[in-house]
């Protein structure tokens, strides 16, 4: 005979914290509406959980992966990128680094990875390098800084965008190193950069930790190199061409 502790439906109600339902379980366990009630509550909890994680992720508007133009870059490993979307690197607490010039889709790919991870129940956060480092540097005191670090070290996936677009102080290098160090071999980080690692000493010109920082980032990391002209410039040129074609020819 099946006991209440063996009842899968009751366990689902317990997981949802439906205490009023559980108190009256013996009375209502055979009601035809009970399964539907629990299904509706599970769906609503799942929806609200996803919306909360999506809000916390701070993703900006981005095109879906289906709109990525794989033919535009002159160099891109489509197979490797599609493999990344299986999210095995999250399971292995490995990192991903997208390296390439401006406008080749690094941010779009990184954001889509984060969005895909959210859809599968993971936590994620997106930030530019400048926003994160400015935020951390603005904290007043060790305790406030420790609390703020959690914003960037807790998510299962952290996307740090645009490393290399600005130069930073040695203090910023130390802060970035600390974020990567706290996440090291525990959770995954995705970084986009327009500079090869050989030039990172120019991003942090006075820092002594650059070599160790790169070592932490690249250990067990997938390095994705993308080359090509800016897709944004290509779109801008196409818009100008379309506008010029629509302009009426002056009367003679």
PDB file of C-alpha atoms in Angstrom:
ATOM      1  CA  UNK A   1       0.000   0.000   0.000  1.00  0.00           C
ATOM      2  CA  UNK A   2       1.365   3.434  -0.958  1.00  0.00           C
ATOM      3  CA  UNK A   3       1.890   5.810   1.962  1.00  0.00           C
ATOM      4  CA  UNK A   4       1.599   9.571   1.778  1.00  0.00           C
ATOM      5  CA  UNK A   5       5.392   9.871   1.812  1.00  0.00           C
ATOM      6  CA  UNK A   6       5.525   7.662  -1.303  1.00  0.00           C
ATOM      7  CA  UNK A   7       2.985   9.791  -3.166  1.00  0.00           C
ATOM      8  CA  UNK A   8       4.785  11.779  -5.925  1.00  0.00           C
ATOM      9  CA  UNK A   9       1.955  14.326  -6.081  1.00  0.00           C
ATOM     10  CA  UNK A  10       2.195  14.983  -2.339  1.00  0.00           C
ATOM     11  CA  UNK A  11       5.945  15.431  -2.630  1.00  0.00           C
ATOM     12  CA  UNK A  12       5.349  18.033  -5.335  1.00  0.00           C
ATOM     13  CA  UNK A  13       2.875  19.850  -3.072  1.00  0.00           C
ATOM     14  CA  UNK A  14       5.441  19.730  -0.257  1.00  0.00           C
ATOM     15  CA  UNK A  15       8.158  21.148  -2.533  1.00  0.00           C
ATOM     16  CA  UNK A  16       5.801  24.019  -3.400  1.00  0.00           C
ATOM     17  CA  UNK A  17       5.063  24.700   0.272  1.00  0.00           C
ATOM     18  CA  UNK A  18       1.295  24.227  -0.171  1.00  0.00           C
ATOM     19  CA  UNK A  19       0.729  23.754   3.559  1.00  0.00           C
ATOM     20  CA  UNK A  20      -3.025  24.282   3.443  1.00  0.00           C
ATOM     21  CA  UNK A  21      -3.329  21.542   0.821  1.00  0.00           C
ATOM     22  CA  UNK A  22      -1.061  19.232   2.816  1.00  0.00           C
ATOM     23  CA  UNK A  23      -3.059  19.647   6.041  1.00  0.00           C
ATOM     24  CA  UNK A  24      -6.166  18.388   4.221  1.00  0.00           C
ATOM     25  CA  UNK A  25      -4.323  15.899   2.017  1.00  0.00           C
ATOM     26  CA  UNK A  26      -6.208  12.780   3.164  1.00  0.00           C
ATOM     27  CA  UNK A  27      -9.487  14.514   2.379  1.00  0.00           C
ATOM     28  CA  UNK A  28      -8.633  15.943  -1.050  1.00  0.00           C
ATOM     29  CA  UNK A  29      -5.965  13.541  -2.373  1.00  0.00           C
ATOM     30  CA  UNK A  30      -8.408  11.909  -4.799  1.00  0.00           C
ATOM     31  CA  UNK A  31     -10.043  15.097  -6.060  1.00  0.00           C
ATOM     32  CA  UNK A  32      -9.680  15.379  -9.871  1.00  0.00           C
ATOM     33  CA  UNK A  33      -8.688  19.045  -9.684  1.00  0.00           C
ATOM     34  CA  UNK A  34      -5.707  18.514  -7.348  1.00  0.00           C
ATOM     35  CA  UNK A  35      -3.193  17.494 -10.019  1.00  0.00           C
ATOM     36  CA  UNK A  36      -4.152  20.465 -12.188  1.00  0.00           C
ATOM     37  CA  UNK A  37      -3.844  22.821  -9.205  1.00  0.00           C
ATOM     38  CA  UNK A  38      -0.303  21.642  -8.513  1.00  0.00           C
ATOM     39  CA  UNK A  39       0.632  21.859 -12.205  1.00  0.00           C
ATOM     40  CA  UNK A  40      -0.601  25.457 -12.352  1.00  0.00           C
ATOM     41  CA  UNK A  41       1.330  26.389  -9.218  1.00  0.00           C
ATOM     42  CA  UNK A  42       4.513  24.761 -10.534  1.00  0.00           C
ATOM     43  CA  UNK A  43       4.187  26.590 -13.857  1.00  0.00           C
ATOM     44  CA  UNK A  44       3.626  29.926 -12.152  1.00  0.00           C
ATOM     45  CA  UNK A  45       6.586  29.422  -9.802  1.00  0.00           C
ATOM     46  CA  UNK A  46       8.771  28.495 -12.771  1.00  0.00           C
ATOM     47  CA  UNK A  47       7.642  31.576 -14.705  1.00  0.00           C
ATOM     48  CA  UNK A  48       8.259  33.935 -11.782  1.00  0.00           C
ATOM     49  CA  UNK A  49      11.621  32.331 -11.058  1.00  0.00           C
ATOM     50  CA  UNK A  50      12.686  32.823 -14.681  1.00  0.00           C
ATOM     51  CA  UNK A  51      11.543  36.451 -14.712  1.00  0.00           C
ATOM     52  CA  UNK A  52      13.468  37.129 -11.499  1.00  0.00           C
ATOM     53  CA  UNK A  53      16.636  35.538 -12.863  1.00  0.00           C
ATOM     54  CA  UNK A  54      16.221  37.391 -16.174  1.00  0.00           C
ATOM     55  CA  UNK A  55      15.825  40.701 -14.339  1.00  0.00           C
ATOM     56  CA  UNK A  56      18.880  40.010 -12.176  1.00  0.00           C
ATOM     57  CA  UNK A  57      20.926  39.090 -15.269  1.00  0.00           C
ATOM     58  CA  UNK A  58      20.785  42.698 -16.538  1.00  0.00           C
ATOM     59  CA  UNK A  59      20.899  41.628 -20.186  1.00  0.00           C
ATOM     60  CA  UNK A  60      20.581  44.424 -22.711  1.00  0.00           C
ATOM     61  CA  UNK A  61      18.507  44.091 -25.881  1.00  0.00           C
ATOM     62  CA  UNK A  62      20.178  41.716 -28.297  1.00  0.00           C
ATOM     63  CA  UNK A  63      19.368  39.896 -31.493  1.00  0.00           C
ATOM     64  CA  UNK A  64      18.495  36.192 -31.217  1.00  0.00           C
ATOM     65  CA  UNK A  65      21.153  33.708 -32.251  1.00  0.00           C
ATOM     66  CA  UNK A  66      19.034  32.732 -35.268  1.00  0.00           C
ATOM     67  CA  UNK A  67      19.798  36.164 -36.758  1.00  0.00           C
ATOM     68  CA  UNK A  68      23.571  35.832 -36.451  1.00  0.00           C
ATOM     69  CA  UNK A  69      25.212  36.143 -39.871  1.00  0.00           C
ATOM     70  CA  UNK A  70      27.754  33.314 -39.860  1.00  0.00           C
ATOM     71  CA  UNK A  71      28.982  34.302 -43.329  1.00  0.00           C
ATOM     72  CA  UNK A  72      30.006  37.826 -42.397  1.00  0.00           C
ATOM     73  CA  UNK A  73      33.151  37.124 -40.293  1.00  0.00           C
ATOM     74  CA  UNK A  74      36.248  36.120 -42.236  1.00  0.00           C
ATOM     75  CA  UNK A  75      37.188  33.789 -39.387  1.00  0.00           C
ATOM     76  CA  UNK A  76      34.804  32.043 -36.997  1.00  0.00           C
ATOM     77  CA  UNK A  77      34.464  28.492 -35.662  1.00  0.00           C
ATOM     78  CA  UNK A  78      30.721  27.957 -35.985  1.00  0.00           C
ATOM     79  CA  UNK A  79      30.957  24.366 -34.760  1.00  0.00           C
ATOM     80  CA  UNK A  80      32.738  25.376 -31.552  1.00  0.00           C
ATOM     81  CA  UNK A  81      30.256  28.154 -30.839  1.00  0.00           C
ATOM     82  CA  UNK A  82      27.271  25.882 -31.396  1.00  0.00           C
ATOM     83  CA  UNK A  83      28.899  23.341 -29.089  1.00  0.00           C
ATOM     84  CA  UNK A  84      29.154  25.999 -26.396  1.00  0.00           C
ATOM     85  CA  UNK A  85      25.370  26.264 -26.407  1.00  0.00           C
ATOM     86  CA  UNK A  86      25.226  22.720 -25.007  1.00  0.00           C
ATOM     87  CA  UNK A  87      26.592  24.482 -21.872  1.00  0.00           C
ATOM     88  CA  UNK A  88      29.036  21.707 -20.993  1.00  0.00           C
ATOM     89  CA  UNK A  89      31.470  24.426 -19.960  1.00  0.00           C
ATOM     90  CA  UNK A  90      29.061  25.412 -17.167  1.00  0.00           C
ATOM     91  CA  UNK A  91      29.107  21.866 -15.846  1.00  0.00           C
ATOM     92  CA  UNK A  92      32.912  21.938 -15.879  1.00  0.00           C
ATOM     93  CA  UNK A  93      33.128  25.466 -14.381  1.00  0.00           C
ATOM     94  CA  UNK A  94      35.206  26.444 -17.428  1.00  0.00           C
ATOM     95  CA  UNK A  95      35.419  29.886 -19.007  1.00  0.00           C
ATOM     96  CA  UNK A  96      34.838  31.232 -22.527  1.00  0.00           C
ATOM     97  CA  UNK A  97      36.711  34.122 -24.124  1.00  0.00           C
ATOM     98  CA  UNK A  98      35.521  35.768 -27.352  1.00  0.00           C
ATOM     99  CA  UNK A  99      38.385  37.667 -29.006  1.00  0.00           C
ATOM    100  CA  UNK A 100      37.922  39.877 -32.052  1.00  0.00           C
ATOM    101  CA  UNK A 101      37.599  43.430 -33.384  1.00  0.00           C
ATOM    102  CA  UNK A 102      34.598  45.675 -32.844  1.00  0.00           C
ATOM    103  CA  UNK A 103      31.324  44.731 -34.461  1.00  0.00           C
ATOM    104  CA  UNK A 104      31.859  41.027 -35.238  1.00  0.00           C
ATOM    105  CA  UNK A 105      29.178  39.742 -32.844  1.00  0.00           C
ATOM    106  CA  UNK A 106      31.103  38.936 -29.664  1.00  0.00           C
ATOM    107  CA  UNK A 107      28.572  40.601 -27.354  1.00  0.00           C
ATOM    108  CA  UNK A 108      25.624  39.111 -29.218  1.00  0.00           C
ATOM    109  CA  UNK A 109      27.019  35.587 -28.843  1.00  0.00           C
ATOM    110  CA  UNK A 110      27.890  36.097 -25.177  1.00  0.00           C
ATOM    111  CA  UNK A 111      24.454  37.470 -24.337  1.00  0.00           C
ATOM    112  CA  UNK A 112      22.748  34.613 -26.150  1.00  0.00           C
ATOM    113  CA  UNK A 113      24.813  32.150 -24.119  1.00  0.00           C
ATOM    114  CA  UNK A 114      23.612  33.841 -20.942  1.00  0.00           C
ATOM    115  CA  UNK A 115      20.000  33.885 -22.147  1.00  0.00           C
ATOM    116  CA  UNK A 116      20.185  30.189 -23.031  1.00  0.00           C
ATOM    117  CA  UNK A 117      21.602  29.394 -19.601  1.00  0.00           C
ATOM    118  CA  UNK A 118      18.746  31.308 -17.961  1.00  0.00           C
ATOM    119  CA  UNK A 119      16.230  29.323 -19.971  1.00  0.00           C
ATOM    120  CA  UNK A 120      17.700  26.100 -18.605  1.00  0.00           C
ATOM    121  CA  UNK A 121      17.398  27.229 -15.003  1.00  0.00           C
ATOM    122  CA  UNK A 122      20.838  28.727 -14.352  1.00  0.00           C
ATOM    123  CA  UNK A 123      21.630  32.123 -12.867  1.00  0.00           C
ATOM    124  CA  UNK A 124      23.557  34.673 -14.928  1.00  0.00           C
ATOM    125  CA  UNK A 125      24.683  38.299 -14.927  1.00  0.00           C
ATOM    126  CA  UNK A 126      25.821  40.531 -17.778  1.00  0.00           C
ATOM    127  CA  UNK A 127      28.034  43.563 -17.227  1.00  0.00           C
ATOM    128  CA  UNK A 128      30.539  45.631 -19.109  1.00  0.00           C
ATOM    129  CA  UNK A 129      34.037  45.578 -17.666  1.00  0.00           C
ATOM    130  CA  UNK A 130      33.921  49.342 -17.028  1.00  0.00           C
ATOM    131  CA  UNK A 131      30.565  49.173 -15.203  1.00  0.00           C
ATOM    132  CA  UNK A 132      31.669  46.315 -12.978  1.00  0.00           C
ATOM    133  CA  UNK A 133      35.040  47.807 -12.075  1.00  0.00           C
ATOM    134  CA  UNK A 134      33.568  51.272 -11.468  1.00  0.00           C
ATOM    135  CA  UNK A 135      30.895  49.730  -9.238  1.00  0.00           C
ATOM    136  CA  UNK A 136      33.426  47.767  -7.196  1.00  0.00           C
ATOM    137  CA  UNK A 137      35.859  50.662  -6.895  1.00  0.00           C
ATOM    138  CA  UNK A 138      33.083  52.932  -5.588  1.00  0.00           C
ATOM    139  CA  UNK A 139      32.389  50.755  -2.543  1.00  0.00           C
ATOM    140  CA  UNK A 140      33.222  52.438   0.744  1.00  0.00           C
ATOM    141  CA  UNK A 141      35.035  50.060   3.038  1.00  0.00           C
ATOM    142  CA  UNK A 142      36.000  46.395   3.063  1.00  0.00           C
ATOM    143  CA  UNK A 143      32.596  45.121   4.215  1.00  0.00           C
ATOM    144  CA  UNK A 144      30.701  46.988   1.484  1.00  0.00           C
ATOM    145  CA  UNK A 145      33.176  45.735  -1.109  1.00  0.00           C
ATOM    146  CA  UNK A 146      32.814  42.156   0.128  1.00  0.00           C
ATOM    147  CA  UNK A 147      29.026  42.373  -0.214  1.00  0.00           C
ATOM    148  CA  UNK A 148      29.301  43.907  -3.689  1.00  0.00           C
ATOM    149  CA  UNK A 149      31.659  41.171  -4.875  1.00  0.00           C
ATOM    150  CA  UNK A 150      28.832  38.671  -4.388  1.00  0.00           C
ATOM    151  CA  UNK A 151      26.890  40.392  -7.172  1.00  0.00           C
ATOM    152  CA  UNK A 152      29.577  39.229  -9.609  1.00  0.00           C
ATOM    153  CA  UNK A 153      30.870  36.039  -7.972  1.00  0.00           C
ATOM    154  CA  UNK A 154      27.575  34.325  -7.112  1.00  0.00           C
ATOM    155  CA  UNK A 155      25.904  33.791 -10.552  1.00  0.00           C
ATOM    156  CA  UNK A 156      26.602  30.494 -12.282  1.00  0.00           C
ATOM    157  CA  UNK A 157      27.501  32.456 -15.426  1.00  0.00           C
ATOM    158  CA  UNK A 158      29.057  35.921 -15.476  1.00  0.00           C
ATOM    159  CA  UNK A 159      29.519  37.762 -18.780  1.00  0.00           C
ATOM    160  CA  UNK A 160      32.137  40.537 -18.664  1.00  0.00           C
ATOM    161  CA  UNK A 161      31.840  42.528 -21.876  1.00  0.00           C
ATOM    162  CA  UNK A 162      34.277  44.878 -23.581  1.00  0.00           C
ATOM    163  CA  UNK A 163      37.537  44.165 -21.788  1.00  0.00           C
ATOM    164  CA  UNK A 164      40.139  46.202 -23.658  1.00  0.00           C
ATOM    165  CA  UNK A 165      38.085  49.159 -24.813  1.00  0.00           C
ATOM    166  CA  UNK A 166      39.445  51.315 -21.968  1.00  0.00           C
ATOM    167  CA  UNK A 167      42.617  51.391 -19.910  1.00  0.00           C
ATOM    168  CA  UNK A 168      42.396  50.807 -16.165  1.00  0.00           C
ATOM    169  CA  UNK A 169      44.377  51.453 -13.025  1.00  0.00           C
ATOM    170  CA  UNK A 170      46.231  48.780 -11.088  1.00  0.00           C
ATOM    171  CA  UNK A 171      43.371  48.946  -8.547  1.00  0.00           C
ATOM    172  CA  UNK A 172      40.921  47.912 -11.278  1.00  0.00           C
ATOM    173  CA  UNK A 173      43.228  45.078 -12.309  1.00  0.00           C
ATOM    174  CA  UNK A 174      43.264  43.849  -8.715  1.00  0.00           C
ATOM    175  CA  UNK A 175      39.458  43.979  -8.571  1.00  0.00           C
ATOM    176  CA  UNK A 176      39.073  42.051 -11.835  1.00  0.00           C
ATOM    177  CA  UNK A 177      41.592  39.491 -10.631  1.00  0.00           C
ATOM    178  CA  UNK A 178      39.655  39.054  -7.393  1.00  0.00           C
ATOM    179  CA  UNK A 179      36.386  38.456  -9.276  1.00  0.00           C
ATOM    180  CA  UNK A 180      38.040  35.850 -11.495  1.00  0.00           C
ATOM    181  CA  UNK A 181      39.871  34.292  -8.576  1.00  0.00           C
ATOM    182  CA  UNK A 182      36.702  33.870  -6.518  1.00  0.00           C
ATOM    183  CA  UNK A 183      34.965  32.262  -9.492  1.00  0.00           C
ATOM    184  CA  UNK A 184      37.978  30.132 -10.477  1.00  0.00           C
ATOM    185  CA  UNK A 185      37.096  26.428 -10.948  1.00  0.00           C
ATOM    186  CA  UNK A 186      33.775  27.050  -9.193  1.00  0.00           C
ATOM    187  CA  UNK A 187      31.549  28.808 -11.744  1.00  0.00           C
ATOM    188  CA  UNK A 188      31.971  29.991 -15.337  1.00  0.00           C
ATOM    189  CA  UNK A 189      32.905  33.389 -16.740  1.00  0.00           C
ATOM    190  CA  UNK A 190      32.486  34.598 -20.328  1.00  0.00           C
ATOM    191  CA  UNK A 191      34.678  37.508 -21.434  1.00  0.00           C
ATOM    192  CA  UNK A 192      34.582  39.490 -24.668  1.00  0.00           C
ATOM    193  CA  UNK A 193      37.662  41.457 -25.668  1.00  0.00           C
ATOM    194  CA  UNK A 194      39.017  43.279 -28.704  1.00  0.00           C
ATOM    195  CA  UNK A 195      42.625  42.805 -27.595  1.00  0.00           C
ATOM    196  CA  UNK A 196      44.826  39.686 -27.723  1.00  0.00           C
ATOM    197  CA  UNK A 197      46.204  38.593 -24.356  1.00  0.00           C
ATOM    198  CA  UNK A 198      49.662  39.832 -25.381  1.00  0.00           C
ATOM    199  CA  UNK A 199      48.236  43.372 -25.223  1.00  0.00           C
ATOM    200  CA  UNK A 200      46.462  43.111 -21.866  1.00  0.00           C
ATOM    201  CA  UNK A 201      49.409  44.798 -20.178  1.00  0.00           C
ATOM    202  CA  UNK A 202      48.294  47.898 -22.123  1.00  0.00           C
ATOM    203  CA  UNK A 203      44.779  47.598 -20.698  1.00  0.00           C
ATOM    204  CA  UNK A 204      46.216  47.511 -17.177  1.00  0.00           C
ATOM    205  CA  UNK A 205      49.513  49.330 -17.764  1.00  0.00           C
ATOM    206  CA  UNK A 206      50.648  49.631 -14.153  1.00  0.00           C
ATOM    207  CA  UNK A 207      49.359  46.333 -12.769  1.00  0.00           C
ATOM    208  CA  UNK A 208      51.630  43.498 -11.696  1.00  0.00           C
ATOM    209  CA  UNK A 209      48.892  40.859 -11.643  1.00  0.00           C
ATOM    210  CA  UNK A 210      48.090  40.825 -15.390  1.00  0.00           C
ATOM    211  CA  UNK A 211      49.905  37.553 -16.073  1.00  0.00           C
ATOM    212  CA  UNK A 212      48.181  35.790 -13.177  1.00  0.00           C
ATOM    213  CA  UNK A 213      44.836  37.337 -14.176  1.00  0.00           C
ATOM    214  CA  UNK A 214      45.118  35.957 -17.722  1.00  0.00           C
ATOM    215  CA  UNK A 215      46.248  32.597 -16.330  1.00  0.00           C
ATOM    216  CA  UNK A 216      43.159  32.347 -14.095  1.00  0.00           C
ATOM    217  CA  UNK A 217      40.876  33.319 -16.975  1.00  0.00           C
ATOM    218  CA  UNK A 218      42.375  31.005 -19.593  1.00  0.00           C
ATOM    219  CA  UNK A 219      42.910  27.869 -17.525  1.00  0.00           C
ATOM    220  CA  UNK A 220      40.302  25.370 -18.799  1.00  0.00           C
ATOM    221  CA  UNK A 221      38.836  28.019 -21.113  1.00  0.00           C
ATOM    222  CA  UNK A 222      37.472  27.896 -24.638  1.00  0.00           C
ATOM    223  CA  UNK A 223      39.110  30.666 -26.682  1.00  0.00           C
ATOM    224  CA  UNK A 224      36.920  31.762 -29.603  1.00  0.00           C
ATOM    225  CA  UNK A 225      38.646  33.999 -32.136  1.00  0.00           C
ATOM    226  CA  UNK A 226      36.513  35.968 -34.587  1.00  0.00           C
ATOM    227  CA  UNK A 227      37.901  38.117 -37.401  1.00  0.00           C
ATOM    228  CA  UNK A 228      36.210  40.401 -39.901  1.00  0.00           C
ATOM    229  CA  UNK A 229      34.928  43.887 -40.549  1.00  0.00           C
ATOM    230  CA  UNK A 230      32.358  45.495 -38.296  1.00  0.00           C
ATOM    231  CA  UNK A 231      28.859  44.212 -39.047  1.00  0.00           C
ATOM    232  CA  UNK A 232      27.433  47.458 -37.663  1.00  0.00           C
ATOM    233  CA  UNK A 233      29.412  49.473 -40.215  1.00  0.00           C
ATOM    234  CA  UNK A 234      28.209  47.112 -42.935  1.00  0.00           C
ATOM    235  CA  UNK A 235      24.579  47.693 -41.883  1.00  0.00           C
ATOM    236  CA  UNK A 236      25.144  51.472 -41.762  1.00  0.00           C
ATOM    237  CA  UNK A 237      26.539  51.463 -45.308  1.00  0.00           C
ATOM    238  CA  UNK A 238      23.572  49.401 -46.519  1.00  0.00           C
ATOM    239  CA  UNK A 239      21.132  51.865 -44.918  1.00  0.00           C
ATOM    240  CA  UNK A 240      22.857  54.801 -46.599  1.00  0.00           C
ATOM    241  CA  UNK A 241      22.710  52.989 -49.933  1.00  0.00           C
ATOM    242  CA  UNK A 242      18.984  52.294 -49.527  1.00  0.00           C
ATOM    243  CA  UNK A 243      18.290  55.920 -48.605  1.00  0.00           C
ATOM    244  CA  UNK A 244      20.203  57.221 -51.624  1.00  0.00           C
ATOM    245  CA  UNK A 245      18.206  54.932 -53.899  1.00  0.00           C
ATOM    246  CA  UNK A 246      14.915  56.213 -52.468  1.00  0.00           C
ATOM    247  CA  UNK A 247      15.796  59.862 -53.020  1.00  0.00           C
ATOM    248  CA  UNK A 248      13.992  61.307 -56.081  1.00  0.00           C
ATOM    249  CA  UNK A 249      16.052  62.323 -59.057  1.00  0.00           C
ATOM    250  CA  UNK A 250      16.090  66.153 -59.413  1.00  0.00           C
ATOM    251  CA  UNK A 251      14.018  67.447 -62.294  1.00  0.00           C
ATOM    252  CA  UNK A 252      16.025  68.834 -65.209  1.00  0.00           C
TER     253      UNK A 252
END
